[in-house]
Coordinates of C-alpha atoms in Angstrom, one line a residue:
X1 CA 15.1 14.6 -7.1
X2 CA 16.2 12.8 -10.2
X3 CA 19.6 11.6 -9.2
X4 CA 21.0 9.9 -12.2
X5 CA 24.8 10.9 -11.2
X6 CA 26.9 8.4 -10.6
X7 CA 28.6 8.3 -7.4
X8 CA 31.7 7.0 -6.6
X9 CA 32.5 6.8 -2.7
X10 CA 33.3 2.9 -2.5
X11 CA 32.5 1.1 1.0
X12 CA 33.0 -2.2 2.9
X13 CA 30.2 -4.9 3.5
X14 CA 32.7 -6.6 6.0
X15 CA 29.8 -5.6 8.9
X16 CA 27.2 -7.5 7.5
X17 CA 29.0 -10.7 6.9
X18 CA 29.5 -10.4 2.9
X19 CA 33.5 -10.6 2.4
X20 CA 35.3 -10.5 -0.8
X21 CA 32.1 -9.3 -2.8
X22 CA 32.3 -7.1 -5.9
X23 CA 30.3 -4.0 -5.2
X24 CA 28.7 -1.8 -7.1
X25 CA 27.8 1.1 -4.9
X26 CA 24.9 4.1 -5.5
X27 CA 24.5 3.2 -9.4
X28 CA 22.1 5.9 -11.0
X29 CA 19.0 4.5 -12.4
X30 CA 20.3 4.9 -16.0
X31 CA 23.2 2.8 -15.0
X32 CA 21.0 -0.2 -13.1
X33 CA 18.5 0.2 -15.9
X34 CA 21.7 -0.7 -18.7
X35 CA 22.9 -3.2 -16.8
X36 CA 19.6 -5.1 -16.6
X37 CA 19.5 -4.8 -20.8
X38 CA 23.3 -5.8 -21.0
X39 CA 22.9 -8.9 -18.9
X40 CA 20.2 -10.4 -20.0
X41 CA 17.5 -9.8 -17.3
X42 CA 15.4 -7.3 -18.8
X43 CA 14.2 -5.8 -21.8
X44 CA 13.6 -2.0 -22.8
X45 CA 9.8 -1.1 -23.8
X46 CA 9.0 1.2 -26.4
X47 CA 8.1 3.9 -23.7
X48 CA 11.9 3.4 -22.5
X49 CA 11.2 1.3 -19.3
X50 CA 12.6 -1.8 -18.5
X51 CA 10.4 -4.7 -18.3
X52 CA 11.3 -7.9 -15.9
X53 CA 10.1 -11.2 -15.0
X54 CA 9.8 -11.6 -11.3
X55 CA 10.5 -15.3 -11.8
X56 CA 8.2 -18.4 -9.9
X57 CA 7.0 -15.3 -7.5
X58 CA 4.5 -13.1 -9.2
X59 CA 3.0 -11.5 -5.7
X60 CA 3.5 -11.2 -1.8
X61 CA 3.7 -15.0 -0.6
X62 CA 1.7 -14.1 3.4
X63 CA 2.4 -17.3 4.5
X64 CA 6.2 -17.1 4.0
X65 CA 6.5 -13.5 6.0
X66 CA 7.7 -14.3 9.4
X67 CA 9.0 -11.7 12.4
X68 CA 11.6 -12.6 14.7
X69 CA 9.9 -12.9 18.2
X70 CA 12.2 -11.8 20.5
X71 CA 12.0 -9.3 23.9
X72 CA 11.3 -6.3 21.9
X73 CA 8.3 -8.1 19.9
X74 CA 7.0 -11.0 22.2
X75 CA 4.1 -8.3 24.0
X76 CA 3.6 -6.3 21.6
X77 CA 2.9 -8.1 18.0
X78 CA -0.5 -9.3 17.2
X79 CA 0.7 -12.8 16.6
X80 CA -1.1 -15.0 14.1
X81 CA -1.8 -16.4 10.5
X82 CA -0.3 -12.6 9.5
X83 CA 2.4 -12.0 11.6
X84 CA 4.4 -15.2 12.0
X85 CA 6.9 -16.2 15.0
X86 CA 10.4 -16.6 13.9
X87 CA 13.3 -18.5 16.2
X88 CA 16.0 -15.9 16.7
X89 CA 18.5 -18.6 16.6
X90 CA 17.0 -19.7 13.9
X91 CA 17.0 -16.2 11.8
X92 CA 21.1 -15.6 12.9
X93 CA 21.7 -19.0 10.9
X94 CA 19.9 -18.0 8.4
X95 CA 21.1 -14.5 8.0
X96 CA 24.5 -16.3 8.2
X97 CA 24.0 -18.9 5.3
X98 CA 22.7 -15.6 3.1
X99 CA 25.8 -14.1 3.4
X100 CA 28.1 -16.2 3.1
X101 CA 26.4 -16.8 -0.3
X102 CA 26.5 -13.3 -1.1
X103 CA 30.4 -13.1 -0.4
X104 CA 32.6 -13.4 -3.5
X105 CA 29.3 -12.6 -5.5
X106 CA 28.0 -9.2 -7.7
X107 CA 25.8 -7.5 -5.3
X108 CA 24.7 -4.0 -5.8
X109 CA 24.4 -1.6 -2.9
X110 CA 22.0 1.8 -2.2
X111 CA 21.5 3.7 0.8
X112 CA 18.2 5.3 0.6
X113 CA 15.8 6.0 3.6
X114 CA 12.2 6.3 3.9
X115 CA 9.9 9.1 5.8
X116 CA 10.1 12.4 4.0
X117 CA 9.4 14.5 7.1
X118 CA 13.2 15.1 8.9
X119 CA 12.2 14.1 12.1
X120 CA 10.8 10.7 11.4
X121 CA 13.6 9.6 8.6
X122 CA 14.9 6.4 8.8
X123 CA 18.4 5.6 6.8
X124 CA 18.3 2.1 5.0
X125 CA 21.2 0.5 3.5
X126 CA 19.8 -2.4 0.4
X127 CA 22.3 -5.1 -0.6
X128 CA 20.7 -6.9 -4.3
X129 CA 21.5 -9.4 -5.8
X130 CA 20.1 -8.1 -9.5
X131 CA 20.9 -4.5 -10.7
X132 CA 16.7 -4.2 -11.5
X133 CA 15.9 -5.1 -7.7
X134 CA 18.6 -2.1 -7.2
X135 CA 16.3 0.1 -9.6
X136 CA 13.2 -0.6 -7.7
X137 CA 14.7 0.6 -4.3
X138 CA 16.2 3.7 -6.5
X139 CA 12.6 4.3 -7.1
X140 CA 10.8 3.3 -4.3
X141 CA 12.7 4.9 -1.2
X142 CA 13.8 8.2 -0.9
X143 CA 16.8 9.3 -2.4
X144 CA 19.9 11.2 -0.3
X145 CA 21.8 14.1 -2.2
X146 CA 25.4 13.7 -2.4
X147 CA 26.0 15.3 0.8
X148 CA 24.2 13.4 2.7
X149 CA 26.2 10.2 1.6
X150 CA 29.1 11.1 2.8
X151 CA 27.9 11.2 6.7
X152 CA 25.4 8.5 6.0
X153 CA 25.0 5.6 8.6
X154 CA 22.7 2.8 8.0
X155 CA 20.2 2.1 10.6
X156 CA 18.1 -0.6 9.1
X157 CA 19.4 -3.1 6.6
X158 CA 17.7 -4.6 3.6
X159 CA 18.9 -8.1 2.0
X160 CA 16.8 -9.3 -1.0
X161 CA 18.8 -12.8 -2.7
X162 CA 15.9 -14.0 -5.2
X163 CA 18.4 -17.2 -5.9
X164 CA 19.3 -18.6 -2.6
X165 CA 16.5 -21.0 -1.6
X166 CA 16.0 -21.9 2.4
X167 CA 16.3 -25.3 3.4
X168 CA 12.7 -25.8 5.6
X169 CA 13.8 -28.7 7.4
X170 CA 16.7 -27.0 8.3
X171 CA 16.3 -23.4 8.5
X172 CA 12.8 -23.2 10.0
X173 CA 10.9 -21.6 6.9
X174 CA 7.7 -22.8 5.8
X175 CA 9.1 -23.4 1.9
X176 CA 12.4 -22.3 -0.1
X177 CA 11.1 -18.4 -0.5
X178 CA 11.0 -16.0 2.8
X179 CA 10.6 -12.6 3.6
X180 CA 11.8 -12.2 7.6
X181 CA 12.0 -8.8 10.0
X182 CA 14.0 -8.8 12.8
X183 CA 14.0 -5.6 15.3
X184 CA 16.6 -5.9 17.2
X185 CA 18.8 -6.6 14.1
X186 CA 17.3 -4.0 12.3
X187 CA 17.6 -6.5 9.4
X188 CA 14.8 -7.2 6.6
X189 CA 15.5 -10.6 4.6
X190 CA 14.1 -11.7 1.2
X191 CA 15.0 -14.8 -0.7
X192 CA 13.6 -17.3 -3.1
X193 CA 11.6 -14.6 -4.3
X194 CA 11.7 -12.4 -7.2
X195 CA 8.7 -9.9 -6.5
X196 CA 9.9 -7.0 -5.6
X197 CA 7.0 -6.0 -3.4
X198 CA 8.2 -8.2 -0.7
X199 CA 11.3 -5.6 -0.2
X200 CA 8.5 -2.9 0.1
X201 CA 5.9 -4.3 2.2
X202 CA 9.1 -5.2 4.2
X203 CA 10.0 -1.7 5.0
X204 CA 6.7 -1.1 5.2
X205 CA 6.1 -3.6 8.1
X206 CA 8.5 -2.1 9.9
X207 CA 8.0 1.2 10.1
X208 CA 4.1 0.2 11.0
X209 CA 5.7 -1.1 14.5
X210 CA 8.5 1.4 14.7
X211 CA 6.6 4.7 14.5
X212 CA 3.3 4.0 16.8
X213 CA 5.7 2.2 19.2
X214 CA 8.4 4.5 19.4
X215 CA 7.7 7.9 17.4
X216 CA 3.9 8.1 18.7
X217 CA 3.4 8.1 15.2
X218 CA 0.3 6.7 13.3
X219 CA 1.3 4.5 9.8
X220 CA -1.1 4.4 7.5
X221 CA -1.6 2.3 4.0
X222 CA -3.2 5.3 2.2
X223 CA -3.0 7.7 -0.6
X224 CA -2.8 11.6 0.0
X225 CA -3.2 14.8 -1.5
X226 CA -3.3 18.4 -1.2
X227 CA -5.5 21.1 -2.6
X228 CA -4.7 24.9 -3.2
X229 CA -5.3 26.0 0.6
X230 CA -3.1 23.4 1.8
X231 CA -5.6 21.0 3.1
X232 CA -4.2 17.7 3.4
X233 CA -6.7 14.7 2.1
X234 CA -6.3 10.7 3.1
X235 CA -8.0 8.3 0.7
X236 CA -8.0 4.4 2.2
X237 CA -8.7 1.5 0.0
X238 CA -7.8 -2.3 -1.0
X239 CA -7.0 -3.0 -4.2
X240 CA -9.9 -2.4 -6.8
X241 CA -11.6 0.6 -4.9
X242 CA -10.4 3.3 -6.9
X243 CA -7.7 4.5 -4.4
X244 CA -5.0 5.4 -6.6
X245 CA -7.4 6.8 -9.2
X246 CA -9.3 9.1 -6.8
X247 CA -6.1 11.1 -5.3
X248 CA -4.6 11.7 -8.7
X249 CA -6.4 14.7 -9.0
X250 CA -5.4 17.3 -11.4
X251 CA -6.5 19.9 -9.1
X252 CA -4.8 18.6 -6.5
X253 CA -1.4 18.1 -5.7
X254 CA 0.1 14.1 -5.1
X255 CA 1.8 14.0 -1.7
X256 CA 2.1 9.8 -2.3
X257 CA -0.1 6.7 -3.7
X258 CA 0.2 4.2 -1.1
X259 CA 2.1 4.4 2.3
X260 CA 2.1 7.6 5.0
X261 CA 2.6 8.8 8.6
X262 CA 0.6 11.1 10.5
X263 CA 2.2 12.5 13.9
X264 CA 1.7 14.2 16.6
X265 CA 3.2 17.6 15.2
X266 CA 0.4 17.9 12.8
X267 CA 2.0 16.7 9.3
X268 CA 0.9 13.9 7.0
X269 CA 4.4 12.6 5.1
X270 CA 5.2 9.9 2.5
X271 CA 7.0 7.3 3.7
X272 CA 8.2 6.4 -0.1
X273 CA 10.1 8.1 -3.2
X274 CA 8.0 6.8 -5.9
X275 CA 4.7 4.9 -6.7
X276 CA 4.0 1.1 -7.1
X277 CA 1.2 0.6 -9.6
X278 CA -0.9 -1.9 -10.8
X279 CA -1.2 -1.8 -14.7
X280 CA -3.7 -4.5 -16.1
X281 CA -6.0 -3.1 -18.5
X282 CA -4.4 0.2 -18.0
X283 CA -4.6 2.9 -20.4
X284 CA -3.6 6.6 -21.1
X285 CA -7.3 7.5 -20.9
X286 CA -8.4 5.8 -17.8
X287 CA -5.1 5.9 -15.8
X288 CA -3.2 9.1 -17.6
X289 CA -0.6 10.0 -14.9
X290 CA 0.4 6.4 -14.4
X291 CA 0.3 5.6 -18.2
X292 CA 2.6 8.8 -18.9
X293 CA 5.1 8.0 -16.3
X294 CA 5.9 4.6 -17.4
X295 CA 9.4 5.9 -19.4
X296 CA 12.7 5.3 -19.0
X297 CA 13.8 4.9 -15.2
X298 CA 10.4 2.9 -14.7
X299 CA 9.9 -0.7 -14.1
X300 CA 7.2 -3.1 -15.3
X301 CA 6.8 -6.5 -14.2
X302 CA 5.7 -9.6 -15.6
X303 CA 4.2 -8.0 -18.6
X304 CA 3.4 -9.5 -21.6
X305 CA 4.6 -7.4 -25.5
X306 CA 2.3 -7.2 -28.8
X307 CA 3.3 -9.8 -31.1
X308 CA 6.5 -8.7 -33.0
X309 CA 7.1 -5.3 -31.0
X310 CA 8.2 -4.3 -27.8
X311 CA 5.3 -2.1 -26.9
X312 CA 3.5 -3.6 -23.9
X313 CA -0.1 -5.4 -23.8
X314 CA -1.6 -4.0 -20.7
X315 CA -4.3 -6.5 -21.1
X316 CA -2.3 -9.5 -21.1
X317 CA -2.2 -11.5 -18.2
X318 CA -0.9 -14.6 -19.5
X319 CA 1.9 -14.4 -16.5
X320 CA -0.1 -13.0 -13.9
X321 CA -3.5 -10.4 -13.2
X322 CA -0.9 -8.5 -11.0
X323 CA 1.1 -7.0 -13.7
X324 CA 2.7 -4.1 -11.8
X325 CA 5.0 -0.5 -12.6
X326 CA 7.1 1.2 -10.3
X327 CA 8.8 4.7 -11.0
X328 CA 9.9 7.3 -9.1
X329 CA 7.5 10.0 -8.0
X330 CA 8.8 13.1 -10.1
X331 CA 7.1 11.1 -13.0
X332 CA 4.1 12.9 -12.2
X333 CA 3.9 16.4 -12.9
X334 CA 1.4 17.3 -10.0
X335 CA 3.2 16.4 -6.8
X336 CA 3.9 18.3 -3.6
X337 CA 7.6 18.6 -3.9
X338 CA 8.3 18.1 -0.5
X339 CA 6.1 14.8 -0.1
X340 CA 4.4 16.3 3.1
X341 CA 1.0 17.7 4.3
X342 CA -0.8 19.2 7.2
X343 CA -3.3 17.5 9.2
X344 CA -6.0 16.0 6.7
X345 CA -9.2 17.7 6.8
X346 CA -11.3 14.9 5.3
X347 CA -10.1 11.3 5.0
X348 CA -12.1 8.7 2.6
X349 CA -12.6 5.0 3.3
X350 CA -13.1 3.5 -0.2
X351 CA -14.5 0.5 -0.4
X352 CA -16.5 -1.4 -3.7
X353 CA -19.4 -3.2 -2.8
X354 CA -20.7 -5.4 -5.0
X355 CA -24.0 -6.1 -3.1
X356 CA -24.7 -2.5 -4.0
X357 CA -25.7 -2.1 -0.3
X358 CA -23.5 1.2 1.0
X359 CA -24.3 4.2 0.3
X360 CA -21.7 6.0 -2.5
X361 CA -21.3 8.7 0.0
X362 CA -21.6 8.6 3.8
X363 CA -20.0 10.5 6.9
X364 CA -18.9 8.5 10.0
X365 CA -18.8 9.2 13.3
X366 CA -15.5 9.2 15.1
X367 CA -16.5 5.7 16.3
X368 CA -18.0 4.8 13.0
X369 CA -14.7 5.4 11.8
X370 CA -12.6 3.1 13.9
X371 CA -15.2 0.8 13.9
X372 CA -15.3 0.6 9.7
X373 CA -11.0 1.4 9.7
X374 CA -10.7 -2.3 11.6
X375 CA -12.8 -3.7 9.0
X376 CA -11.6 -2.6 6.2
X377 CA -14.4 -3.7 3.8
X378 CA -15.0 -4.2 0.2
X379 CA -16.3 -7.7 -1.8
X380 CA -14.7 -9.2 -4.5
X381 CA -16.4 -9.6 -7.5
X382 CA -17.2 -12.6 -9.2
X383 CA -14.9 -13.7 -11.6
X384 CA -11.8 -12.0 -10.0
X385 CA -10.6 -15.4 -8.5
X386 CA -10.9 -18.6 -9.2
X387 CA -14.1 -20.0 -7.6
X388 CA -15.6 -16.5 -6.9
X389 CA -19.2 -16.9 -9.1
X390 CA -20.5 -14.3 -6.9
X391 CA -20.0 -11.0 -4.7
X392 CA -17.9 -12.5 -2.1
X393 CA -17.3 -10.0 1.4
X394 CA -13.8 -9.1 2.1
X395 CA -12.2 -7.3 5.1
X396 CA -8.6 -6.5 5.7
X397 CA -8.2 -4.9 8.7
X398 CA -6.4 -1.1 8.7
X399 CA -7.2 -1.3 4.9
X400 CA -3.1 -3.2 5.3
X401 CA -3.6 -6.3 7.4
X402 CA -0.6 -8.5 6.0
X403 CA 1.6 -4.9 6.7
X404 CA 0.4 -4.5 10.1
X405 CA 2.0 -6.3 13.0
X406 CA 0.2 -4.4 15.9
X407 CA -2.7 -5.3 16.8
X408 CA -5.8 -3.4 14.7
X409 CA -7.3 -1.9 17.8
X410 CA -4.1 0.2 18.1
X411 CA -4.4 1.8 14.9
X412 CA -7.8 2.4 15.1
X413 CA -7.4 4.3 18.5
X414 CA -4.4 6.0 17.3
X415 CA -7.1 7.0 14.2
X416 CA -9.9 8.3 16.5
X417 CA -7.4 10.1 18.7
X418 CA -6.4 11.9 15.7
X419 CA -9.6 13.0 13.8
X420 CA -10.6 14.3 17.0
X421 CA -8.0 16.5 17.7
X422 CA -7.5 17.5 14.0
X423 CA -11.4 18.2 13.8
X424 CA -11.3 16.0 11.0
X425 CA -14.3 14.7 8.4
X426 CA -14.2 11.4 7.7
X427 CA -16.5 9.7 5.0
X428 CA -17.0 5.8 3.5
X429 CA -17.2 5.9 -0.6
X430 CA -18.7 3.3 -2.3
X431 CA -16.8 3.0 -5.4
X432 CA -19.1 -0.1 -6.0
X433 CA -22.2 -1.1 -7.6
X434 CA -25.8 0.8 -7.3
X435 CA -29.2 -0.6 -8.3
X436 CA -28.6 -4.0 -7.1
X437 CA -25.9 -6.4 -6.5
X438 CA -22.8 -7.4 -9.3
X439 CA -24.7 -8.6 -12.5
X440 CA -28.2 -6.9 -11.5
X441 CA -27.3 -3.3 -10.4
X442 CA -24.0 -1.2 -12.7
X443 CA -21.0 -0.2 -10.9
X444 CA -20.9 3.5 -9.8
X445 CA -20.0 6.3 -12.6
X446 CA -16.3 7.5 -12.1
X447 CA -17.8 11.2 -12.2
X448 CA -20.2 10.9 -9.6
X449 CA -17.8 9.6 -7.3
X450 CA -15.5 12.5 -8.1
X451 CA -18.0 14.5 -8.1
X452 CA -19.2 13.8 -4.0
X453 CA -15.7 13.8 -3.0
X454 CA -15.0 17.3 -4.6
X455 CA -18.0 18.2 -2.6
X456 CA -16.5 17.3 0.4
X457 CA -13.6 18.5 -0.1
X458 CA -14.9 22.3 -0.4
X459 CA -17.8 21.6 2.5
X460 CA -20.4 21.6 0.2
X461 CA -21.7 18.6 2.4
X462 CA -21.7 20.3 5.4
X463 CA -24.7 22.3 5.4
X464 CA -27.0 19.9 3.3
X465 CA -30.1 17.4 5.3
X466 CA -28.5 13.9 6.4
X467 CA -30.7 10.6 7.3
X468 CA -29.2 7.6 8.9
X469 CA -28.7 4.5 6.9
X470 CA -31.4 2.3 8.8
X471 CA -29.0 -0.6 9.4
X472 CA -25.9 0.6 9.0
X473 CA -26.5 4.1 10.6
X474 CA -24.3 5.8 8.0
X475 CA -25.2 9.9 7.8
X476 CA -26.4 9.9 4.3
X477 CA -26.4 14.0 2.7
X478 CA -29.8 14.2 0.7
X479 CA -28.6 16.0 -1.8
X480 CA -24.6 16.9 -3.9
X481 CA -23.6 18.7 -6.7
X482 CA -23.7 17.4 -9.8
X483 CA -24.7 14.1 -8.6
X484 CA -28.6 12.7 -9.4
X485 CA -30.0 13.1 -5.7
X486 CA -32.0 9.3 -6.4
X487 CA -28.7 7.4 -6.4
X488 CA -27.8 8.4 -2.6
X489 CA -30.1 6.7 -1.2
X490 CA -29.0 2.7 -2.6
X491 CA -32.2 1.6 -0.5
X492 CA -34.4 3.5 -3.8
X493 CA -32.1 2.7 -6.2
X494 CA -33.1 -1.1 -6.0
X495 CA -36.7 -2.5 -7.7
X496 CA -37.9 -4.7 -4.9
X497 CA -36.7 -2.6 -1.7
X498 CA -37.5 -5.8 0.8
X499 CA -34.9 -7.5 -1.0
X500 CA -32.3 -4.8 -0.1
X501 CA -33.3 -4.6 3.3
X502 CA -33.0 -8.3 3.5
X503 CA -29.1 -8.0 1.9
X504 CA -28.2 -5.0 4.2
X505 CA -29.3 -7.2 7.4
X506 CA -26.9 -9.9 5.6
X507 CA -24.4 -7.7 5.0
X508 CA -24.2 -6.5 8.5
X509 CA -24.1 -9.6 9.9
X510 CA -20.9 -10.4 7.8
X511 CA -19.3 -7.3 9.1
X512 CA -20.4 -8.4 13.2
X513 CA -18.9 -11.6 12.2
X514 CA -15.5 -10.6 10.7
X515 CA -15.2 -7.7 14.0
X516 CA -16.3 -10.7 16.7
X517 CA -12.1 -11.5 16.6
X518 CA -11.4 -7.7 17.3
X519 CA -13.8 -7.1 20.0
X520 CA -12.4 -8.1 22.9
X521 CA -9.8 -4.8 22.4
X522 CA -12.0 -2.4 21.2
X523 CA -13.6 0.4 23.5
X524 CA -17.3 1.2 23.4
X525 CA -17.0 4.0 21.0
X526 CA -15.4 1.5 18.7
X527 CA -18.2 -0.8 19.1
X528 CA -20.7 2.0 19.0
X529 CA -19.9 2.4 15.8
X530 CA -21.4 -1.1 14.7
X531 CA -24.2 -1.5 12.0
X532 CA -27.6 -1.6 14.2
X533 CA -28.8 -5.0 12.8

């Protein structure tokens, strides 16, 4: 729903400790969008969005995201290098010293909430300290009609103060920049920071505890869509795999690019009211939904203009390789209006490896599938970091391990619960390199990867011959539409075949090695579903 109206109900902040503030209360995003332009904070593009700067912070900062440990999280968080202990005493100081800087300041206030199925909808009231950190909430949460303002009541609260810098010695934070939950205030705090990611991954964290622990709901950090017959599909992925890409299909309809719940009543729903998109190198030919909805009511960050115009270099990345949109999600044309699915038929691990060693196509057994959603695999390439000169592993458990404070195992048996009972396909993509590793083999054409999973999709797949990857055991179909039958096999697509098998066994090791931390919780399906070498 576009709601650009602006409202006028005025309210209190007394509750949270900000006194004497002036308020600006449920601006549309024409209004936030202005008042970014008119104070100096932001520019408008020549498509009509508003460009920031995030400031020092360009990305998450995972070392500076801490949880409140407390009686409702001490036994149940997977505590570690991702999900860091925070005093309680130390948080209500904190918490305290934030708003007493907020009080007597500008602030601008939203109440949105997230989870577009009823039942699972959680109200969140966001207190900014920038009218564009406003915007981003506008677009990123889910937007309540008029009506539903006037009964609403907050039950989480989001503070995000980019200028007020912790004291570590004193206020127990690892450096001047934070981003803190704490459940049993119901409280997510940012500060020192700029990037607005750290207000969604926030919410994000939290509903990744709340719904398995409380709504015997599954979060997942996927993409979705929905064909024709109403047959919900589930694309996971890091960053590079092609996840965004894949579910924008024009034949199908977008239910949300990056965060959803599955429960226990049989629907998939997006936890979010808009799409947050990466936007180096992008253009209206490779990326054309993304590309077309970056008009007025979108944000881009940290991007870099043409010389002498205001129309944005997507290739810049002068300021940082994470150049990022956000927009709401009626920007694209093709969604599914009420941002919720059925059960998934087929769900797609998407992963791009640059050893060329996976298949591009591969069912998984309900224990291969746990087994491979704990892993959460794909390699970086060389050149992508600093110090990567070659294809470099990389696993992230749940395909979301900074968002996930649980521990993995209880996803992944949520997961398999799941595709059993929904009778659901589940298949790895390798949206990587064939022929050989990164800088021998060529990185997989965009069609035939479309083309396999559009297979799937109408169970083209299901009656073709299959043969077992020999170390990974992966069910490899001999044969897809519109796709050469030589590349599905990666084992034949490289010149000196001992080689491969020597860099599958290598590979497989790598993934034994990254699960050895996970196996102490994980059943014997899980671990059934292993590579073999």
């Amino acid at each position: 729903m576009n709601n650009n109206i602006p409202f006028t109900q005025s309210i209190s902040l007394k509750d949270l400790g900000i006194e004497n503030a002036k308020i600006h209360y449920q601006l549309s995003a024409n209004e936030l969008h202005d008042m970014t332009i008119a104070s100096g904070q932001g520019i408008e593009t020549s498509t009509g969005a508003l460009a920031i700067n995030t400031g020092e912070y360009t990305g998450r900062s995972p070392l500076d995201r801490f949880i409140v440990k407390d009686s409702i999280t001490e036994d149940q968080i997977w505590w570690g290098k991702v999900n860091i202990p925070f005093d309680p005493a130390a948080f209500q100081a904190l918490y305290t010293k934030v708003t007493s800087y907020l009080s007597k300041k500008e602030v601008f206030v939203r109440d949105s909430y997230v989870c577009a199925d009823p039942n699972y909808r959680l109200n969140v009231r966001v207190v900014t300290e920038t009218p564009w950190a406003n915007l981003f909430c506008y677009n990123m949460f889910l937007r309540p009609n008029q009506k539903e303002l006037e009964d609403f009541t907050p039950e989480w609260t989001l503070l995000c103060v980019p200028s007020f810098m912790a004291d570590p010695a004193i206020d127990g934070t690892r450096q001047s920049n934070f981003a803190i939950l704490d459940f049993t205030r119901k409280i997510a705090l940012v500060g020192g920071t700029g990037y607005t990611g750290e207000m969604k991954k926030g919410i994000f964290s939290a509903l990744n505890f709340i719904l398995p622990v409380n709504k015997n709901a599954l979060p997942m950090h996927c993409s979705a869509n929905v064909g024709d017959k109403e047959d919900t599909a589930i694309f996971f992925g890091l960053s590079g795999t092609g996840k965004t890409t894949l579910s924008a299909d024009p034949k199908r309809k977008l239910i949300g690019d990056d965060e959803h719940g599955w429960t226990s009543e049989n629907t998939v729903f997006n936890f979010e009211g808009g799409c947050y998109a990466k936007v180096i190198n992008l253009s209206e030919e490779s990326e054309p939904d993304i590309f077309r909805a970056i008009k007025k009511g979108a944000i881009l960050e940290n991007v870099i203009f043409k010389e002498g115009t205001n129309e944005v270099d997507f290739e810049d990345v002068s300021i940082t390789p994470n150049t990022r949109v956000s927009y709401p999600i009626y920007h694209i044309d093709n969604i599914q209006p009420s941002s919720i699915g059925e059960n998934p038929k087929n769900i797609f691990f998407l992963t791009a490896d640059s050893f060329g060693i996976l298949p591009p196509i591969s069912r998984l057994t309900p224990g291969q599938a746990a087994y491979h959603f704990i892993s959460g695999y794909t390699a970086k390439v060389a050149g992508t970091e600093a110090g990567v000169t070659e294809p470099q592993p990389n696993f992230s458990a749940c395909f979301g391990a900074p968002f996930m404070p649980l521990h993995p195992t209880r996803y992944a048996e949520m997961l398999s619960k799941k595709i059993k009972e929904a009778d659901v396909k589940v298949w790895l993509i390798n949206t990587g390199w064939t022929g050989g590793a990164y800088g021998t083999g060529s990185r997989m054409k965009l069609k035939y990867t479309r083309a396999m999973i559009t297979a799937a999709l109408n169970g083209e797949l299901d009656a073709v011959e299959y043969k077992d990857h020999a170390v990974f055991g992966l069910a490899i179909p001999q044969s897809c539409p519109d796709v050469p039958s030589d590349i599905l096999n990666p084992s034949k697509t490289w010149k000196d075949a001992a080689l491969y098998d020597q860099k599958a066994i290598e590979l497989a090791q790598n993934f034994k090695a990254n699960f050895a931390k996970f196996e102490e919780f994980a059943n014997p399906e899980i671990m059934a579903g292993a590579p073999n070498a």
